[in-house]
mmCIF file of C-alpha atoms in Angstrom:
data_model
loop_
_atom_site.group_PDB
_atom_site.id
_atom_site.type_symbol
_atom_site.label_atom_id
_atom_site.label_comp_id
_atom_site.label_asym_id
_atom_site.label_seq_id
_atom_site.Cartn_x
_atom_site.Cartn_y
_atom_site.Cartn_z
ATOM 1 C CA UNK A 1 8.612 10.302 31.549
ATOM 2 C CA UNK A 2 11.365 10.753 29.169
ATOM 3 C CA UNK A 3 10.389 7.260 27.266
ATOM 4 C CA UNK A 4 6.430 8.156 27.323
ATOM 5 C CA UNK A 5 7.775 11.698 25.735
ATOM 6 C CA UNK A 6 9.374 10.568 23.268
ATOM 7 C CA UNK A 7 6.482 8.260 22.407
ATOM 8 C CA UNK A 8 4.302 10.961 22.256
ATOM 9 C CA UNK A 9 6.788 12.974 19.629
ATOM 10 C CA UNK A 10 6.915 10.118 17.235
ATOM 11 C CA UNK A 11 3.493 9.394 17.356
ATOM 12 C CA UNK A 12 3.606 12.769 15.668
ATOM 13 C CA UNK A 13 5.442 11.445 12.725
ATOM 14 C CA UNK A 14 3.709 8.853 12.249
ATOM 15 C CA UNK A 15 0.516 10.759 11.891
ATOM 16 C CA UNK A 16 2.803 12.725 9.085
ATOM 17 C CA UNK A 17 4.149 9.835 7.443
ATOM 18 C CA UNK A 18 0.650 8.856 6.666
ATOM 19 C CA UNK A 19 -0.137 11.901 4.744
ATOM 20 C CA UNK A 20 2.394 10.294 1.911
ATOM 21 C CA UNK A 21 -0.211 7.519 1.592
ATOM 22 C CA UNK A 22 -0.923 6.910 -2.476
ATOM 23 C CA UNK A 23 2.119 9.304 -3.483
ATOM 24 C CA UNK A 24 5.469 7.860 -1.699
ATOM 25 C CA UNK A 25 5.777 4.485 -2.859
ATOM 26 C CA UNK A 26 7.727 2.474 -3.972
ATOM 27 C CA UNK A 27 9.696 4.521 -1.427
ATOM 28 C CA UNK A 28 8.403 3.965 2.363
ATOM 29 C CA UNK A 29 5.736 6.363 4.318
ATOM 30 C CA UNK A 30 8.334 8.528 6.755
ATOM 31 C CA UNK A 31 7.808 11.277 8.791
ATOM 32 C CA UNK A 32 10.132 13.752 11.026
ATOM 33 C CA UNK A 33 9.805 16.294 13.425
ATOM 34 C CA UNK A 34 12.589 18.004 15.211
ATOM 35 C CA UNK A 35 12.249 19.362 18.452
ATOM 36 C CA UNK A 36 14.399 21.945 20.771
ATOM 37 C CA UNK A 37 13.888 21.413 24.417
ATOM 38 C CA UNK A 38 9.687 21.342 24.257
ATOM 39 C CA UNK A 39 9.364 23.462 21.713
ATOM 40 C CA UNK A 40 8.170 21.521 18.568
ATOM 41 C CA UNK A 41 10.700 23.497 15.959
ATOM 42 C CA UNK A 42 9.873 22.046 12.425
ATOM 43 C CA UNK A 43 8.390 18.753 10.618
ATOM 44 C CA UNK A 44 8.067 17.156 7.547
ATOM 45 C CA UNK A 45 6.907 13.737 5.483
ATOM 46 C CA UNK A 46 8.164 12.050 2.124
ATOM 47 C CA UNK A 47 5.143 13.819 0.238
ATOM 48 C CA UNK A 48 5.671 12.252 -2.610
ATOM 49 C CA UNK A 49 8.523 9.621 -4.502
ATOM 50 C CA UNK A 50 11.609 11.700 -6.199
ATOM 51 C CA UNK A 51 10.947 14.311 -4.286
ATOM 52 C CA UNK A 52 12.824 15.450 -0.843
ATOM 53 C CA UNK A 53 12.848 12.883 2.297
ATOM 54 C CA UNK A 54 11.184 13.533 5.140
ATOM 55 C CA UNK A 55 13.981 14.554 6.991
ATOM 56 C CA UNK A 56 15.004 17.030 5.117
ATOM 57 C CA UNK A 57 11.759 18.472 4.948
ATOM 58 C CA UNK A 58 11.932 18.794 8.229
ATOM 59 C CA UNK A 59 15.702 20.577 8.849
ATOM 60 C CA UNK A 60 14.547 22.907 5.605
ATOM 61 C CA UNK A 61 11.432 24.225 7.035
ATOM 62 C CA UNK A 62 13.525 24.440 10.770
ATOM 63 C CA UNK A 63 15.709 27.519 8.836
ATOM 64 C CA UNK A 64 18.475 26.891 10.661
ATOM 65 C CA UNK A 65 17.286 26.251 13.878
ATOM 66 C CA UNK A 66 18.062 22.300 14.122
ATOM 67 C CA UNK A 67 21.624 22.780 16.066
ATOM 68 C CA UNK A 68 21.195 20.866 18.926
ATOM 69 C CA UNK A 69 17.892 20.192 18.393
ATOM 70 C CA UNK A 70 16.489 16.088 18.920
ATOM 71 C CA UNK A 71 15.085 14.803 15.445
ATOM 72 C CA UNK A 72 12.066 11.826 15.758
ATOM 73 C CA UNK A 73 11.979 10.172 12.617
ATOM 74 C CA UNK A 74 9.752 7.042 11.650
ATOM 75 C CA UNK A 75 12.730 5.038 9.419
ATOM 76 C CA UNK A 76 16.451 5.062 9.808
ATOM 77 C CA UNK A 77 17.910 7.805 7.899
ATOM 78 C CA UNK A 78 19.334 7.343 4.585
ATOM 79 C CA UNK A 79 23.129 7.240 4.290
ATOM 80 C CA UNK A 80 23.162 6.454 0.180
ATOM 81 C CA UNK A 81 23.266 8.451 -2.851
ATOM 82 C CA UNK A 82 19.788 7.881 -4.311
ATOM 83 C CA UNK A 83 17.439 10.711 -6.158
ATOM 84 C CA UNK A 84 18.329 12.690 -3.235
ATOM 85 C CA UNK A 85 21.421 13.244 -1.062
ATOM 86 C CA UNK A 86 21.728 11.335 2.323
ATOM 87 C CA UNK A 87 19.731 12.356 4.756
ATOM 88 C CA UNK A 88 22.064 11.100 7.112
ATOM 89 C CA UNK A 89 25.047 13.963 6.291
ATOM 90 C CA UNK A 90 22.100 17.095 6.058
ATOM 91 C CA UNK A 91 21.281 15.911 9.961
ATOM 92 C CA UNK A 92 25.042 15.960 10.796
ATOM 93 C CA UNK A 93 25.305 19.029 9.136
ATOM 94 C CA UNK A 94 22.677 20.868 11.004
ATOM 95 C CA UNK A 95 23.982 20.602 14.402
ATOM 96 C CA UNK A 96 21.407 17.589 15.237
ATOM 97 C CA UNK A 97 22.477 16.072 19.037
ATOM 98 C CA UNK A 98 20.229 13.383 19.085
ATOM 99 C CA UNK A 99 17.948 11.323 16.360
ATOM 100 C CA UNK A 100 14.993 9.036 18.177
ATOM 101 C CA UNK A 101 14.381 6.340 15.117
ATOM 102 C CA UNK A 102 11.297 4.249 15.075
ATOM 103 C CA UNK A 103 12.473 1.363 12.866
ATOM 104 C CA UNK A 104 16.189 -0.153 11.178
ATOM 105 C CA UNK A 105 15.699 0.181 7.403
ATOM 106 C CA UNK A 106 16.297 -3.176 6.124
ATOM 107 C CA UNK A 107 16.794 -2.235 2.738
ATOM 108 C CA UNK A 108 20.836 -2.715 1.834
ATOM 109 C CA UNK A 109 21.035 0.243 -0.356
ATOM 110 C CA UNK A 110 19.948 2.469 2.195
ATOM 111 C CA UNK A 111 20.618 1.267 5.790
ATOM 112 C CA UNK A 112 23.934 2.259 7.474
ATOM 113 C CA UNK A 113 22.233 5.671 8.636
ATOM 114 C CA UNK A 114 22.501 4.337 12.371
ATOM 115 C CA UNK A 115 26.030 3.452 12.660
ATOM 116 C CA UNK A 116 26.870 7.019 10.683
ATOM 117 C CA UNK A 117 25.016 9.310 12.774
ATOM 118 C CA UNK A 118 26.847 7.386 16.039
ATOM 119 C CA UNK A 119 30.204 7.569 14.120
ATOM 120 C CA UNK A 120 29.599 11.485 14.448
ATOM 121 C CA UNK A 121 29.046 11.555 18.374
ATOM 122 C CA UNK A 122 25.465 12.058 18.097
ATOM 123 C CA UNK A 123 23.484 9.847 20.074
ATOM 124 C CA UNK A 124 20.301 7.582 18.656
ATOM 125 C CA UNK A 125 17.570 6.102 20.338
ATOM 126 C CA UNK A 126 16.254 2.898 17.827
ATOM 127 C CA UNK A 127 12.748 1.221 18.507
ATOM 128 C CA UNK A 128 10.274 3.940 19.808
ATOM 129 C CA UNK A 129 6.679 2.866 17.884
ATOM 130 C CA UNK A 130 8.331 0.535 16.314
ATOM 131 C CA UNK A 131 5.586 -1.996 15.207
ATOM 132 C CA UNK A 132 3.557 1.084 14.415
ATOM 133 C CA UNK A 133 6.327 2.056 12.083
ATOM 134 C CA UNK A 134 6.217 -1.650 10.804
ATOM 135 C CA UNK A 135 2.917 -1.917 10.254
ATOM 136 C CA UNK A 136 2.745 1.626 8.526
ATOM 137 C CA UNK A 137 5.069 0.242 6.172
ATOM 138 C CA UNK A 138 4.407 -3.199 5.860
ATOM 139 C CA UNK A 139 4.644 -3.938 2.073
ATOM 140 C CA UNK A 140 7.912 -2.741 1.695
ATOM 141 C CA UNK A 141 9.565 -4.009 4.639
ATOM 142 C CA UNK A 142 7.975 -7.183 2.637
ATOM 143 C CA UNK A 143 9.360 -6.958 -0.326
ATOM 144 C CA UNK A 144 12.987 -6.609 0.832
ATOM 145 C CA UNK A 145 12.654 -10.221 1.649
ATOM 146 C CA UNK A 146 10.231 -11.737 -0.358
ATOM 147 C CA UNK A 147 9.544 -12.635 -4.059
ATOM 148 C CA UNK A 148 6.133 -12.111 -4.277
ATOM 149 C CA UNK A 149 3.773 -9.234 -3.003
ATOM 150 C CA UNK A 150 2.161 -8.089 0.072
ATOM 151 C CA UNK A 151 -1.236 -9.408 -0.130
ATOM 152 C CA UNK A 152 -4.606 -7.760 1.233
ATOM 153 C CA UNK A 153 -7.582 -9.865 1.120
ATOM 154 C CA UNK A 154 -10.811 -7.561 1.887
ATOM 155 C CA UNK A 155 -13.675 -9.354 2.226
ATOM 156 C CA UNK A 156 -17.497 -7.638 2.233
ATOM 157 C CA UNK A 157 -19.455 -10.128 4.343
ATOM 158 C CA UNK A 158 -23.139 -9.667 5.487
ATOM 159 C CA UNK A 159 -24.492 -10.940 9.182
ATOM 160 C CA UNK A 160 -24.531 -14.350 7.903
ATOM 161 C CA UNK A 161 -21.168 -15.136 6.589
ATOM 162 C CA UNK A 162 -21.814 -14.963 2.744
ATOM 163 C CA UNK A 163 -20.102 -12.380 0.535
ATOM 164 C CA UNK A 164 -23.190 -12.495 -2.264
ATOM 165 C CA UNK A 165 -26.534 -13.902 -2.627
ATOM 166 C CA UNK A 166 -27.387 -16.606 -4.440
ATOM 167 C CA UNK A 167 -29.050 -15.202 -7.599
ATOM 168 C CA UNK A 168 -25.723 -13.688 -7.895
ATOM 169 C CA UNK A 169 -26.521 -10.011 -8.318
ATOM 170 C CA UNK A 170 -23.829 -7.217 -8.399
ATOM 171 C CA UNK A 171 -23.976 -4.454 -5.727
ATOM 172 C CA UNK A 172 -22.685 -3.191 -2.741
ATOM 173 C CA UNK A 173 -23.274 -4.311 0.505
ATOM 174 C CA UNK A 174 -21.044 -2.039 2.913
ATOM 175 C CA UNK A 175 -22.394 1.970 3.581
ATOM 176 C CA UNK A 176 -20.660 4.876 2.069
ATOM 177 C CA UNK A 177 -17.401 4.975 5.054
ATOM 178 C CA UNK A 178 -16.552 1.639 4.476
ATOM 179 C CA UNK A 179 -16.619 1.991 0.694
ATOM 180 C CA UNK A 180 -14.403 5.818 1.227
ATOM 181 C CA UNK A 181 -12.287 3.230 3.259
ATOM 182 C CA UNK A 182 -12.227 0.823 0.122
ATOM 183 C CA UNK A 183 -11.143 3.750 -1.930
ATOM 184 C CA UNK A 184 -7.853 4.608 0.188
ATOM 185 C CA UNK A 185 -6.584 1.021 0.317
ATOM 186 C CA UNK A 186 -6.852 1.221 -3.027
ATOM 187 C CA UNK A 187 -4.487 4.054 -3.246
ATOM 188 C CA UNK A 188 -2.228 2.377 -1.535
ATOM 189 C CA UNK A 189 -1.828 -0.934 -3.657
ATOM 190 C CA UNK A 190 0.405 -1.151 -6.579
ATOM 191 C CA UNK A 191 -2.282 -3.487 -8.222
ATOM 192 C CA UNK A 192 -6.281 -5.155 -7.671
ATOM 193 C CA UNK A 193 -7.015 -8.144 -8.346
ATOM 194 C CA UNK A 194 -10.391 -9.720 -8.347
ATOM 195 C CA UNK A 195 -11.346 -13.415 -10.242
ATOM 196 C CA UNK A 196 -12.983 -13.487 -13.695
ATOM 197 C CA UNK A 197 -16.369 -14.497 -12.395
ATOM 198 C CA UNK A 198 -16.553 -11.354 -10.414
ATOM 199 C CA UNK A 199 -15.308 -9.304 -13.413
ATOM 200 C CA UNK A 200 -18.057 -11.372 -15.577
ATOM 201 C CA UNK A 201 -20.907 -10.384 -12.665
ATOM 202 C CA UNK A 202 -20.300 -7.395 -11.381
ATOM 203 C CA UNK A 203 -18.500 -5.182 -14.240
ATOM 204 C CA UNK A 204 -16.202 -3.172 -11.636
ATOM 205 C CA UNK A 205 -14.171 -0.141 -12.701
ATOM 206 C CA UNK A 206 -11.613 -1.391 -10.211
ATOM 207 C CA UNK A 207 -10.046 2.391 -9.852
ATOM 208 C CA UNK A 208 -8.705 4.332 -6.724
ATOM 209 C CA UNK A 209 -11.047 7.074 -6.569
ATOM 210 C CA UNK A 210 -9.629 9.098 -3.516
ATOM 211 C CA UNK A 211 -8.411 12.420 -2.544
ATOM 212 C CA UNK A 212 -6.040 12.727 -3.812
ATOM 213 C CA UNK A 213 -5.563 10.400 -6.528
ATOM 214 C CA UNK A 214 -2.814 7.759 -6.570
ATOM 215 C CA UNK A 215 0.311 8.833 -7.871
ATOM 216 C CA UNK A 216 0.288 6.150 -10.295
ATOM 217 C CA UNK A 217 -3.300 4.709 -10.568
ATOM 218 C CA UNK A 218 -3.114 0.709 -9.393
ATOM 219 C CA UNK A 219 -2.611 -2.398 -12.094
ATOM 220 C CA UNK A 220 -5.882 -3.888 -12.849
ATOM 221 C CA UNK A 221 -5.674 -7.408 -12.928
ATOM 222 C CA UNK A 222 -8.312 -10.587 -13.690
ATOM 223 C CA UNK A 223 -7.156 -13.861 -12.599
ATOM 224 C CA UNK A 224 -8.438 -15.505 -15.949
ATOM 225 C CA UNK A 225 -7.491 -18.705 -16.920
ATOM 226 C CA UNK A 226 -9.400 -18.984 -19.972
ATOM 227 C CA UNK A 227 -9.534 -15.330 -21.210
ATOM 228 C CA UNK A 228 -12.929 -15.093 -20.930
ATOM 229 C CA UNK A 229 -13.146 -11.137 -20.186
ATOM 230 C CA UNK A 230 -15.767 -9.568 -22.419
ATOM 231 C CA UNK A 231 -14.240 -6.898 -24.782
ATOM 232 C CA UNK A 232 -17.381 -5.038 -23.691
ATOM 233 C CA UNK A 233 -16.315 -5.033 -19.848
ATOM 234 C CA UNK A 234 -15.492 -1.442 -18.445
ATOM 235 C CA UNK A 235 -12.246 -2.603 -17.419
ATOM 236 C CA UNK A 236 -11.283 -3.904 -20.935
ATOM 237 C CA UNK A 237 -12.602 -0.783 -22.790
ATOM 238 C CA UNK A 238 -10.707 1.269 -20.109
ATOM 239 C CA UNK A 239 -7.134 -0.293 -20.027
ATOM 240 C CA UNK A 240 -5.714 2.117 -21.978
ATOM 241 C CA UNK A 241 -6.684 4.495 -19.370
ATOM 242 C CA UNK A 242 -5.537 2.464 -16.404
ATOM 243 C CA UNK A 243 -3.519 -0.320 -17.147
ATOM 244 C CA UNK A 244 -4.949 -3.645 -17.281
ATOM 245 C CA UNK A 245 -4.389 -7.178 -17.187
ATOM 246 C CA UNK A 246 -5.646 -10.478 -17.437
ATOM 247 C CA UNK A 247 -3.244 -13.313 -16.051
ATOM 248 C CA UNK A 248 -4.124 -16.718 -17.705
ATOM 249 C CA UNK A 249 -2.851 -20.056 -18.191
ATOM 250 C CA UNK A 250 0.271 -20.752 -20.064
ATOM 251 C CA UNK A 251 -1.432 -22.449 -23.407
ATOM 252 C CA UNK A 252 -4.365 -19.796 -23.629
ATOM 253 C CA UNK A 253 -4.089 -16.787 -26.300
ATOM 254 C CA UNK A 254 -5.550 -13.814 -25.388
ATOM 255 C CA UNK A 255 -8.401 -12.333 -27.871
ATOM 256 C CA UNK A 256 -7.934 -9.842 -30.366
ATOM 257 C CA UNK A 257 -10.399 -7.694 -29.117
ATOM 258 C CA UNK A 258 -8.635 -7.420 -25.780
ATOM 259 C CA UNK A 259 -5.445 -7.152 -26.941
ATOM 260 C CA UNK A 260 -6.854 -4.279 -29.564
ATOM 261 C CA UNK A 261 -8.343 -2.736 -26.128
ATOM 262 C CA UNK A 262 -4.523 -2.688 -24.513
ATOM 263 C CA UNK A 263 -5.077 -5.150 -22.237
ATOM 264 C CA UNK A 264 -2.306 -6.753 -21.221
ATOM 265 C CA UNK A 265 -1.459 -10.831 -20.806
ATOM 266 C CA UNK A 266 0.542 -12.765 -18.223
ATOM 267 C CA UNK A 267 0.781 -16.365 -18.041
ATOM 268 C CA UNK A 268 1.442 -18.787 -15.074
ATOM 269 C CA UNK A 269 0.530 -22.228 -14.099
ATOM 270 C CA UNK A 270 -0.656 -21.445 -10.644
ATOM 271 C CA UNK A 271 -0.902 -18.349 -7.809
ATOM 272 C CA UNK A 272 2.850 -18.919 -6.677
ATOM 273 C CA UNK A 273 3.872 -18.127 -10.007
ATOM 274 C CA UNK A 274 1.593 -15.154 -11.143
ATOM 275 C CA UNK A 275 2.602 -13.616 -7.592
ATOM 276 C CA UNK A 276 6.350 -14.151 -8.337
ATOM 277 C CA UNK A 277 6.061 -12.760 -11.390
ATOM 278 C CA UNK A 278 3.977 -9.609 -10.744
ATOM 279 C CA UNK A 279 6.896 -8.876 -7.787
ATOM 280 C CA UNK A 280 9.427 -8.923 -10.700
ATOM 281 C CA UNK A 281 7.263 -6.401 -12.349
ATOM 282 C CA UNK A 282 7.446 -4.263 -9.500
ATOM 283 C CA UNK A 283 4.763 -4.640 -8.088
ATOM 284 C CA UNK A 284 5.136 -4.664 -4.294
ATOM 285 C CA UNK A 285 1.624 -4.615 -3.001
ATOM 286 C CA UNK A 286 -1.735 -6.270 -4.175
ATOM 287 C CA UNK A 287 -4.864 -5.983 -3.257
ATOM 288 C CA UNK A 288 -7.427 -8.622 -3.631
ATOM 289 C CA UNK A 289 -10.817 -7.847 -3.767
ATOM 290 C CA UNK A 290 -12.827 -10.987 -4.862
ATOM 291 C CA UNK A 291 -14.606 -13.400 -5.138
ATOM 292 C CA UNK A 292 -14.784 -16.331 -2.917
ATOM 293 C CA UNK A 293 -12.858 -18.921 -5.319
ATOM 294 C CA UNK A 294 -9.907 -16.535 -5.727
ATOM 295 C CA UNK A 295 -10.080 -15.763 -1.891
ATOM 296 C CA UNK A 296 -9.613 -19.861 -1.039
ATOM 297 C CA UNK A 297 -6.954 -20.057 -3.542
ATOM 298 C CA UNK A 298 -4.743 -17.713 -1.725
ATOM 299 C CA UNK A 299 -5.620 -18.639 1.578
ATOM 300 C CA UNK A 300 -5.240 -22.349 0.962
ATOM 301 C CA UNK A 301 -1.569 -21.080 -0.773
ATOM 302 C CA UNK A 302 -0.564 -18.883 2.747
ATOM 303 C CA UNK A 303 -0.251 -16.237 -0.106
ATOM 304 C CA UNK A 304 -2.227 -13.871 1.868
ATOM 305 C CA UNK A 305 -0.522 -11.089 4.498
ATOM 306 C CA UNK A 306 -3.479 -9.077 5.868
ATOM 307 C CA UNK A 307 -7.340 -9.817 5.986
ATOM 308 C CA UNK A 308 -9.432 -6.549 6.118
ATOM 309 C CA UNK A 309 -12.939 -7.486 6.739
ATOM 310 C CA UNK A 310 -16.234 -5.343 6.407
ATOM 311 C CA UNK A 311 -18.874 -6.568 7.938
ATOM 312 C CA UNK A 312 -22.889 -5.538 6.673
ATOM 313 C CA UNK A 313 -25.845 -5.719 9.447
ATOM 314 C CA UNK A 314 -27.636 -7.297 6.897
ATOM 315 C CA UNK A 315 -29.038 -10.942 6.035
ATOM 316 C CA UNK A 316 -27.969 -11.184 2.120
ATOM 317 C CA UNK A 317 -30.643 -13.250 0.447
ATOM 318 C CA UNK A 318 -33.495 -11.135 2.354
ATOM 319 C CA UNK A 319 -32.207 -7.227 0.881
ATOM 320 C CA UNK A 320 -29.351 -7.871 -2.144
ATOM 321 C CA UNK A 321 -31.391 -6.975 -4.417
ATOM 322 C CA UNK A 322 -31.863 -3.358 -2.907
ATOM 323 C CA UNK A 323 -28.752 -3.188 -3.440
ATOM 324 C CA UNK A 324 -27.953 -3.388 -7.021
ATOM 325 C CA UNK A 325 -25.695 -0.310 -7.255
ATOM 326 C CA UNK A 326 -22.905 -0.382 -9.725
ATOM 327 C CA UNK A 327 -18.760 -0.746 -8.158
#
């Protein structure tokens, strides 16, 4: 009973960690709640990055009530000096008797927030939810340990397999929930990607239109090897309102009209490279929305980390062109 209670409890903050979605990162999704005996005291999530860990959300709104309290938090607590104190010395300070973690923080800077607590005599339970807690936060776990992003490949597919008809035309083919679903995973990338013959066809604005609104709206890119982006494109006339940028192969120049637009320019030989360079431009997550000769690129490269698919109960060639509503 004790394990299936304590289950319970950090379901709980994982369900607030998730209300940091589009406003935490690059920091990781966290949530806390700190309980006395039954009695659910306080909570709190990382609402947003710079601003005040979860943690200490939670023993600020529990006004002094945390002394011997149990805190259930979704990451190990910080023990470094970052934009805010360590969390790890505000739940010592409070009188905390025992932490329930979900997940090690593998980051170097950070971790140590286990052994610290201990070192104080309070005890810690490590490993409750933990593969939610990994999968909440999968991206940056990620990009501790890799040079490249976290990849998402969604894929809009109709009944029989194909992700557009044949005459080519632009439109949608999932409803209005799986395109509001569309909308949050974009909130939660650091960058989109799509290939120039989908930017040629189907003109996409390529923004994260949720509520709320990113933090910090996602990179726009074009997998372009031969520049070949009109200047007339939304996303070109747009880039100086959301950045933008086409990555291309070493020897091509990028127009004057682009540049003149603010789009941006990145060379690189191949996928491996473009992805190893957009990680050391800090980008930690990408999302890749089309089309199907960008898709087999990354596939065939193992470049890709999670497949979302959404499938249409339609036959494409027989309804497309109904439609022929603008992305």
């Amino acid at each position: 009973m004790p394990e299936q209670l304590d289950q319970l409890r950090m379901d709980e903050a994982l369900t607030l960690a998730r209300r940091g979605w589009g406003q935490a990162a690059p920091n990781p999704l966290v949530g806390a709640v700190l309980y006395s005996g039954s009695e659910r005291i306080a909570e709190g999530f990382h609402a947003r990055f710079g601003e005040a860990h979860a943690e200490a959300v939670a023993l600020a709104n529990a006004a002094g009530r945390a002394n011997g309290a149990t805190l259930y938090v979704t990451l190990e607590p910080c023990a470094h000096h970052g934009k805010t104190p360590p969390c790890v010395d505000a739940i010592i300070a409070a009188g905390v008797t025992r932490v329930v973690i979900a997940t090690r923080d593998i980051n170097p800077v950070a971790q140590g927030g286990i052994a610290k607590l201990k070192a104080a005599g309070i005890e810690v339970n490590v490993g409750v939810r933990e593969s939610e807690a990994l999968e909440l936060n999968a991206p940056f776990f990620h990009s501790v340990k890799s040079d490249r992003p976290w990849v998402t490949l969604k894929l809009a597919i109709s009944l029989d397999g194909a992700i557009t008809g044949a005459e080519r035309t632009g439109g949608w083919l999932t409803g209005e929930e799986a395109r509001a679903q569309v909308q949050k995973m974009r909130a939660g990338a650091d960058a989109i990607a799509v290939g120039v013959q989908t930017a040629l066809a189907d003109n996409p604005n390529l923004t994260a239109r949720s509520d709320p609104p990113p933090r910090v709206p996602p990179l726009r890119i074009v997998f372009d090897r031969s520049a070949r982006l009109s200047s007339q494109s939304i996303l070109a006339k747009t880039a100086r309102e959301t950045p933008t940028m086409i990555i291309t192969a070493p020897m091509t120049s990028l127009p004057a009209d682009l540049k003149n637009l603010g789009v941006e320019q990145m060379t690189a030989h191949d996928v491996d490279e473009a992805l190893r360079k957009l990680r050391d431009r800090g980008v930690m997550s990408l999302m890749l929305e089309g089309g199907a000769g960008l898709a087999a690129s990354f596939l065939a490269g193992d470049n890709v980390d999670r497949l979302v698919i959404f499938r249409a109960p339609i036959i494409l060639d027989d309804v497309m062109s109904t439609y022929a509503v603008r992305k």
